[in-house]
Amino acid sequence: MALTTEQLLKELHELKHDADLEKWLASASSSVVTLHAYLDFLLKKSGFKRAQVCRDAHVDATFGYQIFQGTRGASRNTLLRLALALHITLYETNVMLRLGGCNALYCKEKFDAIVIFGLDHQRSVPDVNDMLYDHNLPLLEA
């Protein structure tokens, strides 16, 4: 069974020597989560079909499949659109963003605050884009 993030962090904090770190890194590598594996987990959890999530996220189906398969990366805005389409939590969204190499959502940023509101209230991508537009902010879609 894979260790939780908290368990891994506890183990890491308890290491005393460089050699211990090397052993820990070798054993912890099986617990590393990739973006596409996490997206697959979220997709299964949501019960949605990949095609529907891509449509709701306004992501081209081919590009969306490549993101879900791990053959292509995604921009922060694309990941945010996928998060809205998957109806996931802020925590899950921030994990997804970090795995995608992007900054987590930060409530002190107006753009991010609107997206967080959209996530909390399961708003659609067009709804969030309307809110962003109303506040003269860039849209989630290019």
XYZ file of C-alpha atoms in Angstrom:
142
model
C 0.000 0.000 0.000
C 1.311 3.453 -0.929
C 2.080 5.823 1.890
C 0.156 9.056 2.244
C 1.861 12.382 1.728
C 1.770 12.980 5.474
C 3.449 9.640 6.160
C 6.140 10.331 3.571
C 6.785 13.778 5.013
C 7.049 12.351 8.537
C 9.603 9.812 7.336
C 11.555 12.529 5.529
C 11.680 14.714 8.642
C 13.017 11.785 10.687
C 16.045 11.179 8.408
C 19.387 11.870 10.059
C 22.114 11.205 7.445
C 22.759 11.714 3.722
C 22.807 7.953 3.209
C 19.348 7.739 4.804
C 18.101 10.292 2.277
C 19.423 8.233 -0.630
C 17.658 5.099 0.645
C 14.467 7.057 1.287
C 14.497 8.581 -2.204
C 14.899 5.126 -3.753
C 12.021 3.655 -1.738
C 9.720 6.677 -2.030
C 9.944 6.777 -5.823
C 7.075 4.270 -6.012
C 4.877 6.793 -4.185
C 5.489 9.563 -6.734
C 2.291 10.613 -8.461
C 2.259 11.960 -12.004
C -0.230 14.442 -13.391
C -1.791 11.924 -15.753
C -2.131 9.325 -12.965
C -3.806 11.925 -10.740
C -6.121 13.003 -13.557
C -7.046 9.356 -14.093
C -7.800 9.037 -10.357
C -9.964 12.191 -10.449
C -11.769 10.975 -13.543
C -12.612 7.647 -11.907
C -13.667 9.385 -8.703
C -15.954 11.783 -10.565
C -17.625 9.092 -12.653
C -17.435 11.337 -15.720
C -16.187 10.191 -19.110
C -13.012 11.738 -20.468
C -14.789 13.020 -23.583
C -17.434 14.794 -21.493
C -14.794 16.396 -19.247
C -12.905 17.648 -22.318
C -16.114 19.077 -23.782
C -17.105 20.755 -20.513
C -13.556 22.097 -20.093
C -13.568 23.454 -23.661
C -10.439 21.429 -24.411
C -9.922 19.882 -27.833
C -10.598 16.146 -27.510
C -7.238 15.071 -28.994
C -5.305 17.489 -26.784
C -7.353 16.442 -23.760
C -6.640 12.766 -24.365
C -2.919 13.561 -24.646
C -3.031 15.372 -21.290
C -4.868 12.460 -19.661
C -2.356 9.987 -21.157
C 0.641 12.053 -20.050
C 2.022 12.651 -23.530
C 1.377 16.419 -23.419
C 1.547 18.983 -20.668
C -1.109 21.578 -19.982
C -1.138 25.241 -19.092
C -2.454 26.437 -15.755
C -5.645 27.712 -17.397
C -6.228 24.386 -19.147
C -5.821 22.545 -15.848
C -8.227 24.991 -14.185
C -10.800 24.348 -16.909
C -10.377 20.594 -16.357
C -10.804 21.110 -12.600
C -14.061 22.988 -13.144
C -15.306 20.297 -15.534
C -14.407 17.545 -13.050
C -16.163 19.378 -10.171
C -13.202 18.779 -7.868
C -12.293 20.538 -4.631
C -9.812 23.355 -4.153
C -7.401 20.940 -2.500
C -7.608 18.501 -5.425
C -7.203 21.377 -7.868
C -4.077 22.621 -6.114
C -2.586 19.114 -6.119
C -3.324 18.862 -9.839
C -1.754 22.277 -10.479
C 1.405 21.385 -8.550
C 1.721 18.081 -10.419
C 1.369 20.046 -13.652
C 4.181 22.375 -12.621
C 1.869 25.330 -12.035
C 1.219 27.647 -9.126
C -1.574 26.704 -6.736
C -4.628 28.924 -6.486
C -4.146 31.828 -4.074
C -7.210 33.563 -2.659
C -5.516 36.985 -2.450
C -5.312 37.079 -6.251
C -8.575 38.312 -7.769
C -8.389 35.910 -10.730
C -7.705 32.959 -8.431
C -10.438 34.026 -5.986
C -13.019 33.919 -8.779
C -11.832 30.475 -9.878
C -11.967 29.240 -6.266
C -15.532 30.543 -6.009
C -16.358 28.708 -9.238
C -14.875 25.477 -7.897
C -16.707 25.803 -4.584
C -20.029 26.346 -6.352
C -19.440 23.858 -9.207
C -19.739 26.547 -11.846
C -19.077 25.818 -15.503
C -16.157 27.192 -17.481
C -18.403 29.719 -19.305
C -19.852 30.877 -15.957
C -16.382 31.455 -14.516
C -15.293 33.188 -17.718
C -18.306 35.505 -17.401
C -17.291 36.385 -13.838
C -13.709 37.000 -14.933
C -14.906 39.165 -17.824
C -17.141 41.180 -15.487
C -14.017 41.995 -13.411
C -11.869 42.863 -16.444
C -9.632 39.847 -15.877
C -8.165 37.424 -18.437
C -10.413 34.520 -19.304
C -9.641 30.854 -18.725
C -9.884 30.300 -22.460
C -7.530 31.797 -24.984
